[in-house]
Coordinates of C-alpha atoms in Angstrom, one line a residue:
M1 CA 12.9 -6.0 12.3
K2 CA 12.4 -3.9 9.2
R3 CA 15.3 -2.8 7.1
L4 CA 16.5 0.6 8.1
F5 CA 18.0 2.3 5.1
F6 CA 20.1 5.5 5.5
T7 CA 17.6 7.4 3.4
F8 CA 13.9 7.7 4.3
A9 CA 12.3 10.2 1.9
V10 CA 10.2 9.4 -1.1
L11 CA 12.0 7.6 -3.9
G12 CA 12.3 9.3 -7.3
A13 CA 14.7 12.2 -7.0
T14 CA 16.7 12.8 -10.1
L15 CA 20.3 13.9 -10.2
A16 CA 21.6 17.3 -11.2
A17 CA 25.0 16.0 -12.1
T18 CA 25.6 14.0 -15.2
A19 CA 28.2 11.4 -15.7
Q20 CA 30.4 13.9 -17.5
Q21 CA 30.1 16.4 -14.6
D22 CA 30.6 13.9 -11.8
R23 CA 33.7 14.6 -9.7
V24 CA 35.3 13.0 -6.7
L25 CA 33.9 14.5 -3.5
L26 CA 36.0 12.5 -1.0
T27 CA 38.1 9.4 -0.6
I28 CA 38.0 6.7 2.1
D29 CA 41.3 4.9 2.2
N30 CA 41.9 6.2 -1.4
K31 CA 38.7 4.8 -2.7
P32 CA 36.7 7.6 -4.4
V33 CA 33.1 8.6 -3.5
M34 CA 31.5 10.8 -6.2
T35 CA 29.5 14.0 -5.9
S36 CA 26.5 12.5 -7.6
E37 CA 26.0 9.9 -4.9
F38 CA 26.2 12.6 -2.2
E39 CA 23.8 14.8 -4.1
Y40 CA 21.3 12.0 -4.6
I41 CA 21.2 11.2 -0.9
Y42 CA 21.2 14.8 0.2
Q43 CA 18.4 15.9 -2.2
K44 CA 16.2 13.0 -1.2
N45 CA 16.6 13.6 2.6
N46 CA 16.7 17.3 2.6
R47 CA 13.6 18.2 0.6
D48 CA 10.8 20.5 1.8
M49 CA 8.9 17.4 3.1
A50 CA 11.8 16.2 5.3
V51 CA 11.1 16.1 9.0
E52 CA 14.4 17.8 9.8
Q53 CA 16.3 20.1 7.4
R54 CA 20.0 19.9 7.7
T55 CA 22.8 22.1 6.3
K56 CA 25.2 20.8 3.6
N57 CA 28.0 20.7 6.1
D58 CA 26.0 18.7 8.7
Y59 CA 24.9 16.3 6.0
L60 CA 28.5 15.7 4.9
E61 CA 29.5 14.5 8.3
M62 CA 26.5 12.1 8.4
F63 CA 27.3 10.9 4.9
I64 CA 30.9 10.2 5.8
N65 CA 29.8 8.2 8.9
F66 CA 27.4 6.3 6.7
K67 CA 30.0 5.4 4.1
L68 CA 32.5 4.4 6.8
K69 CA 30.0 1.9 8.2
V70 CA 29.4 0.5 4.7
V71 CA 33.2 0.1 4.2
E72 CA 33.4 -1.7 7.5
A73 CA 30.6 -4.1 6.4
E74 CA 32.4 -4.7 3.1
T75 CA 35.6 -5.4 4.9
A76 CA 33.8 -7.9 7.0
G77 CA 32.6 -9.6 3.9
L78 CA 28.9 -9.1 4.5
D79 CA 28.4 -8.2 0.8
T80 CA 29.6 -11.6 -0.3
T81 CA 27.0 -13.7 1.6
E82 CA 24.3 -15.4 -0.4
S83 CA 21.6 -13.8 1.8
F84 CA 22.9 -10.3 1.0
K85 CA 23.0 -11.1 -2.8
R86 CA 19.5 -12.5 -2.7
E87 CA 18.1 -9.6 -0.8
L88 CA 19.8 -7.0 -3.0
Q89 CA 18.6 -8.8 -6.1
G90 CA 15.0 -8.8 -4.7
Y91 CA 15.1 -5.0 -4.1
R92 CA 16.6 -4.4 -7.6
A93 CA 13.9 -6.5 -9.2
Q94 CA 11.2 -4.4 -7.6
A95 CA 12.7 -1.2 -9.0
V96 CA 13.3 -2.6 -12.5
P97 CA 9.8 -2.6 -14.1
K98 CA 9.3 1.2 -14.4
F99 CA 12.7 1.5 -16.2
L100 CA 11.9 -1.3 -18.6
E101 CA 9.1 0.7 -20.1
D102 CA 8.7 3.2 -22.9
K103 CA 7.8 6.3 -20.9
Q104 CA 6.8 8.3 -23.9
A105 CA 4.4 5.5 -25.0
M106 CA 3.0 5.2 -21.5
D107 CA 2.4 9.0 -21.3
S108 CA 0.7 8.9 -24.6
M109 CA -1.5 6.0 -23.5
V110 CA -2.3 7.8 -20.3
L111 CA -3.4 10.9 -22.2
L112 CA -5.4 8.9 -24.7
S113 CA -7.2 7.0 -21.9
Y114 CA -7.8 10.1 -19.9
N115 CA -9.3 12.0 -22.9
R116 CA -11.6 9.1 -23.4
M117 CA -12.6 9.1 -19.8
K118 CA -14.0 12.6 -20.3
Y119 CA -16.9 11.1 -22.4
D120 CA -19.3 8.2 -22.0
R121 CA -20.5 6.5 -25.1
R122 CA -23.8 4.5 -25.5
V123 CA -23.1 1.6 -27.7
A124 CA -24.9 -1.4 -29.3
H125 CA -23.2 -4.3 -30.9
I126 CA -23.6 -7.4 -33.0
A127 CA -21.3 -10.3 -32.2
V128 CA -20.5 -13.7 -33.8
E129 CA -18.8 -15.8 -31.2
C130 CA -15.5 -17.4 -32.3
P131 CA -12.7 -18.5 -30.0
M132 CA -9.2 -17.4 -30.8
D133 CA -8.1 -21.0 -31.3
A134 CA -10.9 -21.9 -33.7
S135 CA -9.9 -23.4 -37.0
D136 CA -9.3 -21.2 -40.1
S137 CA -12.6 -22.4 -41.6
V138 CA -14.6 -21.6 -38.5
Q139 CA -13.0 -18.1 -38.3
Q140 CA -13.6 -17.5 -42.0
A141 CA -17.3 -18.4 -41.6
A142 CA -17.7 -16.2 -38.6
M143 CA -16.0 -13.3 -40.4
E144 CA -18.4 -13.8 -43.4
T145 CA -21.4 -13.7 -41.1
I146 CA -20.4 -10.5 -39.3
T147 CA -19.5 -8.9 -42.6
Q148 CA -23.0 -9.8 -43.9
A149 CA -24.5 -8.2 -40.8
R150 CA -22.5 -5.0 -41.3
N151 CA -23.5 -4.8 -45.0
R152 CA -27.2 -5.1 -44.0
V153 CA -26.9 -2.3 -41.5
K154 CA -24.9 -0.1 -43.9
A155 CA -27.6 -0.7 -46.5
G156 CA -30.2 0.7 -44.1
A157 CA -31.5 -2.3 -42.1
D158 CA -32.4 -1.6 -38.5
F159 CA -29.4 -2.4 -36.3
A160 CA -31.5 -3.8 -33.4
Q161 CA -33.4 -6.2 -35.8
V162 CA -30.1 -7.4 -37.3
A163 CA -28.7 -8.0 -33.8
V164 CA -31.7 -10.1 -33.0
E165 CA -31.4 -12.1 -36.2
M166 CA -27.6 -12.5 -36.5
S167 CA -25.9 -12.0 -33.2
T168 CA -24.9 -15.3 -31.6
I169 CA -24.9 -13.9 -28.1
P170 CA -28.1 -15.3 -26.4
S171 CA -28.9 -12.0 -24.6
A172 CA -29.2 -10.2 -28.0
K173 CA -32.8 -11.7 -28.4
E174 CA -33.8 -9.6 -25.4
D175 CA -31.5 -6.5 -25.4
K176 CA -31.3 -6.2 -29.2
G177 CA -27.6 -5.7 -28.9
E178 CA -27.8 -2.8 -26.5
L179 CA -24.8 -2.5 -24.2
G180 CA -25.6 0.8 -22.6
W181 CA -22.9 3.3 -21.6
I182 CA -19.3 2.3 -21.8
I183 CA -16.1 4.0 -20.4
P184 CA -12.4 3.2 -20.8
F185 CA -11.2 0.0 -19.0
R186 CA -14.6 -1.5 -18.7
Y187 CA -14.4 -3.6 -21.9
V188 CA -11.6 -5.3 -23.7
Y189 CA -9.3 -2.8 -25.4
A190 CA -10.3 -3.8 -29.0
F191 CA -13.9 -3.1 -28.2
E192 CA -13.1 0.2 -26.5
N193 CA -11.1 1.3 -29.5
A194 CA -14.0 0.5 -31.8
A195 CA -16.4 2.4 -29.6
Y196 CA -14.3 5.5 -29.3
N197 CA -12.9 5.6 -32.8
T198 CA -16.3 5.3 -34.5
P199 CA -18.1 8.6 -35.0
V200 CA -21.4 9.0 -33.1
G201 CA -24.3 7.6 -35.2
E202 CA -22.0 5.4 -37.3
V203 CA -21.2 1.7 -37.4
S204 CA -17.6 0.5 -36.8
E205 CA -15.6 -1.7 -39.1
V206 CA -15.5 -5.4 -38.2
F207 CA -13.1 -6.0 -35.3
R208 CA -11.8 -9.0 -33.4
T209 CA -11.8 -9.7 -29.6
P210 CA -11.0 -12.9 -27.7
Y211 CA -14.7 -13.7 -27.8
G212 CA -15.3 -13.4 -31.5
F213 CA -16.0 -10.9 -34.4
H214 CA -18.0 -7.7 -33.7
I215 CA -19.5 -4.6 -35.1
A216 CA -20.5 -1.7 -32.9
K217 CA -22.8 1.2 -33.3
V218 CA -22.1 4.4 -31.3
E219 CA -25.6 5.8 -30.5
E220 CA -24.8 8.7 -28.2
E221 CA -22.0 10.6 -26.4
R222 CA -22.2 12.6 -23.2
P223 CA -19.6 14.3 -21.1
H224 CA -18.7 11.9 -18.3
E225 CA -20.3 12.6 -14.9
D226 CA -20.2 10.8 -11.6
V227 CA -22.8 11.0 -8.9
N228 CA -22.6 10.4 -5.2
A229 CA -25.9 8.8 -4.4
A230 CA -27.6 6.9 -1.6
H231 CA -30.8 4.9 -1.7
I232 CA -33.4 3.1 0.4
M233 CA -34.7 -0.2 -1.1
K234 CA -37.5 -2.6 -0.5
M235 CA -36.5 -5.8 -2.2
V236 CA -39.0 -7.8 -4.3
P237 CA -38.4 -11.4 -5.5
N238 CA -39.1 -11.8 -9.2
G239 CA -42.6 -12.9 -10.1
N240 CA -44.2 -12.1 -6.8
P241 CA -47.0 -9.6 -7.3
A242 CA -48.3 -9.9 -3.8
M243 CA -44.9 -8.9 -2.3
D244 CA -44.5 -6.2 -4.9
S245 CA -47.8 -4.6 -3.7
V246 CA -46.6 -4.8 -0.1
A247 CA -43.2 -3.3 -1.0
K248 CA -44.9 -0.5 -2.9
I249 CA -47.0 0.4 0.2
Q250 CA -43.9 0.4 2.4
I251 CA -41.8 2.5 0.0
D252 CA -44.6 5.1 -0.3
S253 CA -44.8 5.3 3.4
I254 CA -41.1 5.9 3.7
Y255 CA -41.3 8.5 1.0
N256 CA -44.0 10.4 2.8
A257 CA -41.9 10.3 6.0
L258 CA -38.9 11.7 4.1
M259 CA -41.1 14.5 2.6
Q260 CA -42.1 15.4 6.2
G261 CA -38.5 15.8 7.3
A262 CA -37.3 12.3 8.3
D263 CA -33.5 11.9 8.1
F264 CA -32.6 10.0 4.9
A265 CA -29.5 8.2 6.4
Q266 CA -31.2 7.2 9.6
T267 CA -34.2 5.9 7.6
A268 CA -32.0 3.9 5.3
A269 CA -30.1 2.4 8.2
A270 CA -33.4 1.3 9.8
Q271 CA -35.6 0.3 6.8
S272 CA -33.5 -0.4 3.7
D273 CA -33.3 -4.1 2.5
D274 CA -29.9 -3.4 0.9
K275 CA -28.0 -4.2 4.1
G276 CA -24.6 -3.4 2.7
S277 CA -25.4 0.2 2.0
A278 CA -27.9 0.5 4.9
M279 CA -24.9 0.3 7.3
R280 CA -23.6 3.5 5.6
G281 CA -26.9 5.3 5.7
G282 CA -27.7 4.1 2.2
D283 CA -24.5 5.5 0.7
L284 CA -23.5 4.0 -2.6
G285 CA -20.4 6.2 -3.1
W286 CA -19.4 7.8 -6.4
F287 CA -20.3 6.0 -9.7
G288 CA -20.8 6.8 -13.4
R289 CA -23.2 5.7 -16.0
G290 CA -23.3 2.0 -16.9
V291 CA -22.6 0.8 -13.4
M292 CA -26.1 0.5 -12.0
V293 CA -29.2 -1.0 -13.7
K294 CA -30.9 1.3 -16.1
P295 CA -33.9 2.4 -14.1
F296 CA -31.7 3.3 -11.2
E297 CA -29.2 5.1 -13.5
D298 CA -32.0 7.0 -15.2
A299 CA -33.4 8.1 -11.9
V300 CA -30.2 9.3 -10.2
F301 CA -28.7 11.0 -13.2
S302 CA -31.8 13.1 -13.6
L303 CA -31.8 14.3 -10.0
G304 CA -30.4 17.6 -8.8
E305 CA -28.1 17.8 -5.8
N306 CA -29.7 16.9 -2.4
T307 CA -33.0 16.1 -4.2
I308 CA -34.9 13.0 -3.2
S309 CA -36.5 10.9 -6.0
K310 CA -40.0 9.6 -6.0
P311 CA -40.2 5.8 -5.5
F312 CA -39.2 3.9 -8.7
R313 CA -38.9 0.3 -9.7
S314 CA -35.9 -1.8 -10.8
R315 CA -35.7 -5.5 -11.2
F316 CA -34.5 -5.8 -7.6
G317 CA -37.4 -3.9 -6.1
W318 CA -38.5 -0.4 -5.1
H319 CA -36.1 2.4 -4.5
I320 CA -35.9 6.0 -3.2
A321 CA -32.6 7.7 -4.1
I322 CA -30.9 11.0 -3.2
V323 CA -28.0 12.5 -5.0
K324 CA -25.4 14.2 -2.7
G325 CA -23.1 15.4 -5.4
H326 CA -22.2 15.6 -9.1
R327 CA -18.6 15.8 -10.6
A328 CA -16.9 15.6 -13.9
V329 CA -13.7 13.6 -14.5
L330 CA -11.1 14.5 -11.9
P331 CA -7.9 16.3 -13.1
L332 CA -5.3 14.0 -14.6
D333 CA -2.7 14.9 -12.0
S334 CA -4.9 13.6 -9.2
I335 CA -5.7 10.2 -10.9
R336 CA -2.6 9.6 -13.1
S337 CA -1.3 6.8 -10.8
Q338 CA -4.7 5.0 -11.0
V339 CA -4.8 5.4 -14.8
E340 CA -1.3 3.9 -15.1
K341 CA -2.3 1.0 -12.9
N342 CA -5.3 0.3 -15.1
I343 CA -3.1 0.4 -18.1
Q344 CA -0.7 -2.0 -16.5
R345 CA -3.6 -4.5 -16.0
D346 CA -5.0 -3.9 -19.5
E347 CA -4.3 -5.2 -23.0
R348 CA -3.1 -1.7 -24.0
H349 CA 0.0 -2.3 -22.0
K350 CA 1.1 -4.7 -24.7
E351 CA 1.3 -1.8 -27.1
I352 CA 3.6 0.0 -24.7
D353 CA 5.7 -3.1 -24.3
K354 CA 6.0 -3.5 -28.1
S355 CA 7.2 0.1 -28.4
F356 CA 9.8 -0.5 -25.7
I357 CA 11.1 -3.6 -27.4
A358 CA 11.3 -1.9 -30.8
K359 CA 13.1 1.1 -29.4
T360 CA 15.5 -1.1 -27.4
R361 CA 16.4 -3.2 -30.4
K362 CA 17.2 0.0 -32.3
E363 CA 19.1 1.7 -29.4
Y364 CA 21.4 -1.2 -28.9
N365 CA 21.4 -2.4 -32.5
L366 CA 20.3 -5.9 -31.4
A367 CA 19.9 -8.8 -33.8
D368 CA 16.5 -9.5 -35.1
S369 CA 17.0 -13.1 -34.0
L370 CA 16.8 -12.2 -30.4
T371 CA 13.4 -12.8 -28.8
D372 CA 11.5 -10.1 -26.9
A373 CA 12.4 -11.7 -23.6
E374 CA 16.1 -11.7 -24.6
V375 CA 15.8 -8.0 -25.6
R376 CA 14.2 -7.2 -22.3
D377 CA 16.9 -9.1 -20.4
Y378 CA 19.6 -7.3 -22.3
A379 CA 18.1 -3.9 -21.4
D380 CA 17.8 -5.0 -17.7
K381 CA 21.5 -5.8 -17.6
H382 CA 22.4 -2.3 -18.8
L383 CA 20.0 -0.2 -16.6
E384 CA 22.8 1.0 -14.3
E385 CA 24.8 2.3 -17.3
K386 CA 21.8 4.0 -18.9
Y387 CA 20.0 5.5 -15.9
E388 CA 22.1 7.3 -13.3
D389 CA 19.2 7.5 -10.9
F390 CA 18.6 3.8 -11.2
R391 CA 22.3 3.2 -10.5
H392 CA 22.2 5.3 -7.4
L393 CA 19.0 3.7 -6.3
V394 CA 20.5 0.2 -6.5
Q395 CA 23.6 1.6 -4.7
E396 CA 21.3 2.9 -2.0
Y397 CA 19.7 -0.6 -1.6
H398 CA 23.2 -2.1 -1.5
D399 CA 24.5 0.3 1.2
G400 CA 21.3 0.2 3.1
I401 CA 21.3 -3.6 3.5
L402 CA 25.0 -3.5 4.6
L403 CA 24.3 -0.6 7.0
F404 CA 21.5 -2.5 8.6
D405 CA 23.5 -5.8 9.0
I406 CA 26.6 -4.1 10.4
S407 CA 24.6 -1.9 12.8
L408 CA 22.7 -4.9 14.0
D409 CA 26.0 -6.6 14.9
K410 CA 27.9 -3.6 16.2
V411 CA 25.1 -1.6 18.0
W412 CA 21.5 -2.9 18.1
D413 CA 21.9 -6.6 19.0
K414 CA 25.1 -5.8 21.0
A415 CA 23.3 -3.3 23.2
A416 CA 20.2 -5.5 23.7
K417 CA 22.3 -8.5 24.8
D418 CA 25.0 -6.8 26.9
E419 CA 23.4 -7.1 30.3
E420 CA 26.6 -5.9 32.1
G421 CA 27.0 -3.0 29.7
L422 CA 23.3 -2.0 30.3
A423 CA 23.7 -2.2 34.0
A424 CA 26.9 -0.2 34.0
Y425 CA 25.4 2.5 31.7
F426 CA 22.3 2.8 34.0
N427 CA 24.4 3.1 37.1
A428 CA 26.5 5.8 35.5
H429 CA 23.5 7.8 34.3
K430 CA 21.0 6.9 37.1
A431 CA 20.1 10.6 37.6
D432 CA 18.7 10.8 34.0
Y433 CA 15.9 8.3 34.8
T434 CA 13.1 9.6 37.0
W435 CA 9.4 9.2 37.3
D436 CA 6.7 11.8 38.0
A437 CA 5.1 9.5 40.6
P438 CA 6.1 6.3 42.4
Q439 CA 5.5 2.9 40.8
W440 CA 4.8 -0.5 42.2
K441 CA 7.4 -3.2 41.4
G442 CA 6.9 -6.8 42.3
T443 CA 4.8 -9.9 41.8
I444 CA 1.1 -10.5 42.0
I445 CA 0.1 -14.1 43.1
Y446 CA -3.3 -15.3 42.1
A447 CA -4.3 -18.5 43.9
K448 CA -7.4 -20.7 44.4
D449 CA -6.7 -21.0 48.1
M450 CA -4.5 -19.6 50.8
E451 CA -2.4 -22.7 51.2
H452 CA -1.1 -22.6 47.6
A453 CA -0.8 -18.8 47.8
K454 CA 1.6 -18.9 50.8
V455 CA 3.8 -21.6 49.2
A456 CA 3.9 -19.5 46.0
R457 CA 4.9 -16.4 48.0
T458 CA 7.8 -18.3 49.6
I459 CA 9.0 -19.4 46.2
V460 CA 8.8 -15.9 44.8
K461 CA 10.8 -14.5 47.6
S462 CA 13.6 -17.1 47.3
A463 CA 13.7 -18.2 43.6
N464 CA 15.7 -16.5 40.8
A465 CA 13.5 -13.9 39.1
D466 CA 14.1 -15.4 35.7
S467 CA 13.0 -18.9 36.7
V468 CA 10.3 -18.2 39.2
V469 CA 7.4 -18.8 36.8
S470 CA 8.6 -22.3 35.8
Y471 CA 9.4 -23.1 39.4
V472 CA 5.9 -22.2 40.6
N473 CA 4.3 -24.2 37.8
T474 CA 6.5 -27.3 38.5
R475 CA 5.8 -27.1 42.3
L476 CA 2.2 -26.1 42.5
N477 CA 0.3 -26.7 39.2
N478 CA -0.4 -29.9 37.2
D479 CA -1.8 -30.7 33.8
S480 CA -5.4 -30.6 34.9
I481 CA -5.5 -27.8 37.4
T482 CA -3.7 -24.4 37.7
Y483 CA -3.8 -23.5 41.4
V484 CA -1.5 -20.5 41.1
K485 CA -0.8 -17.8 38.5
I486 CA 1.8 -15.1 39.0
E487 CA 2.4 -11.8 37.2
T488 CA 5.6 -9.9 37.6
G489 CA 6.2 -6.3 36.5
L490 CA 6.2 -2.6 37.1
W491 CA 3.0 -0.6 37.3
Q492 CA 1.9 3.0 37.4
Q493 CA -1.0 3.8 39.7
G494 CA -4.3 3.6 37.8
K495 CA -3.0 1.1 35.2
S496 CA -4.1 -2.1 37.0
E497 CA -7.1 -2.6 39.3
V498 CA -5.4 -5.5 41.1
V499 CA -2.2 -3.6 41.6
D500 CA -4.1 -0.5 42.8
K501 CA -5.8 -2.6 45.4
Y502 CA -3.1 -5.0 46.6
G503 CA 0.1 -3.1 45.6
F504 CA -0.7 0.6 46.1
K505 CA -3.4 -0.4 48.7
L506 CA -5.9 2.2 47.6
K507 CA -9.0 2.1 49.7
N508 CA -11.4 2.8 46.8
A509 CA -9.8 0.3 44.4
Q510 CA -12.2 -2.5 43.4
Y511 CA -11.0 -5.9 42.2
T512 CA -12.5 -9.4 42.5
N513 CA -11.5 -12.7 40.9
E514 CA -13.9 -15.7 41.4
Q515 CA -11.5 -18.1 39.8
Y516 CA -8.5 -17.0 41.9
P517 CA -10.0 -15.5 45.1
V518 CA -6.8 -15.3 47.0
I519 CA -4.4 -12.5 46.1
L520 CA -1.0 -12.0 47.7
T521 CA 1.8 -9.6 46.6
V522 CA 5.6 -9.6 46.9
G523 CA 6.9 -6.1 46.1
K524 CA 7.1 -2.5 47.0
K525 CA 6.5 1.1 45.8
I526 CA 9.6 2.8 44.4
K527 CA 10.1 6.5 43.7
A528 CA 12.6 6.0 40.9
P529 CA 14.1 3.1 38.9
E530 CA 16.4 0.9 41.0
E531 CA 18.0 -1.1 38.1
Y532 CA 18.2 -0.8 34.3
K533 CA 15.4 -3.4 33.9
D534 CA 13.0 -0.9 35.4
V535 CA 13.5 1.3 32.4
R536 CA 15.0 -1.2 30.0
A537 CA 13.7 0.3 26.7
Q538 CA 15.0 3.8 27.5
V539 CA 18.4 2.6 28.8
T540 CA 18.8 0.3 25.8
N541 CA 18.2 3.2 23.4
A542 CA 20.6 5.4 25.2
Y543 CA 23.2 2.6 25.4
Q544 CA 22.8 2.1 21.6
D545 CA 23.5 5.8 21.1
E546 CA 26.6 5.5 23.2
L547 CA 27.9 2.4 21.3
E548 CA 27.2 4.2 18.1
K549 CA 29.3 7.2 19.0
Q550 CA 32.2 5.0 20.2
W551 CA 31.9 2.9 17.0
V552 CA 32.0 6.1 14.8
E553 CA 35.1 7.4 16.6
E554 CA 36.8 4.1 16.1
L555 CA 36.0 4.1 12.4
R556 CA 37.2 7.7 12.0
Q557 CA 40.5 6.7 13.5
K558 CA 40.8 3.4 11.6
H559 CA 40.1 4.9 8.1
V560 CA 41.6 7.8 6.2
V561 CA 39.0 10.2 5.0
K562 CA 39.9 13.1 2.7
V563 CA 37.3 15.6 1.5
N564 CA 37.9 17.6 -1.7
Q565 CA 36.9 20.9 -0.2
E566 CA 36.8 22.8 -3.4
V567 CA 34.4 20.4 -5.0
F568 CA 32.2 20.3 -1.9
D569 CA 32.0 24.1 -1.7
S570 CA 30.9 24.2 -5.3
L571 CA 27.8 22.0 -4.6
P572 CA 24.5 23.9 -4.1
E573 CA 22.8 24.1 -0.7

């Protein structure tokens, strides 16, 4: 069963009251409850998005009942158990990270990243590989090599030629250092910084990444654009001219059919060799530059909307593409959460963490001898003092766990297990439980032969309902053969073919079972529930409500609640 907290709206409401303005709203047995806690709960559960809007007065009564249950749980010592402490600490730990962060630094990084996302940059680079743990002499040699490469380029040498001659990355001999289009979060942060901080047409300063030393040349910049494209592909293995010719004939034939009005999605589903996208009518979704191979990218980014390309070749085979839409970068408000997630997974989050540590040291005047981990632990221990909304959130978790545990004991489990109470409640409210049509109540006996079926029917009629299944299995079945199966329950007409035929005895009902050809029934049609078990779920829910009301009345009599009416009246609706 999931935890059922008192509040259920979206987390994140902030408080109107400050610590200086906070006043006592009410007392329970002379223990104060502050206005800020009430406002926190009220605002979260009574916002525009709430399922049911309640008045301030209505909510006060609910709030008092809630706090009374929490007091009862504390009186019972439920807040002292190890399981409670462990669970509360787990919830608190989940809430902590966003408070142990420099929000200003995060906002600045989000804005920086988003502004970069508006533009794609085409970049080439020269790299001299050198692991981070290399010796000083190896690192010095690598630094000298990349510096020499930069000096040659700055002196007028061709960047591509220098990349072929001096880059230690094997692919440089073929691609001449070309990386293509880059966007934020695609490369390590140091490389991204070099690419976006270097003017177009210029060569960057030497920079370090975990892979080695680099220089980058920014060759071009374009406003970022995504396309929503689909394609049809005829795959061609490398170095197979014969298959290439066959694929070209096939793709030309498909293109001609499309030009004559064939549906692109249906054709892709039937004929594309890219089975993953073929299942979606060739759809590749939204993507930007630098994601697909260059021939494909060149083709789709030159197409107008709903325009079908002529067949073109990539290293994978022959393609026909259609572009269904173009879009620029989405507004920041709509993608902020994703940008923040990318930052959390990226090296740039280290900069945010450094800023947080520095500000925390200064805020609390912490000794320089403390490690970053100790500084963070110190800030963690003082979150409730610093952030009122965090304090109330942890209090909400605290009270929610206690509310669940005490309600489980006093209401939910009690109602579910109280057979006598359920029966008494049903008998007292029998008129509340009706059906629109009769139902069949009883047992269906499935048997391999009539002899076993008759014995089973005798057992069903005489045995206790709770043990009839085990009794039938013991008497009639063995480890190798199941001669009889039984099914007990309550059925509406039309919900079971076998019950329709043998229980309701409908003439047009069809049911056969080759494995168990003999069907007998023990039961009857009933117009309304006869006992609480016939409508157990409904009766249990109603009985829980009854126990809840009785419990609240007991709590109201047991504890002294005093409301500061003047303070309450001053609170906004």
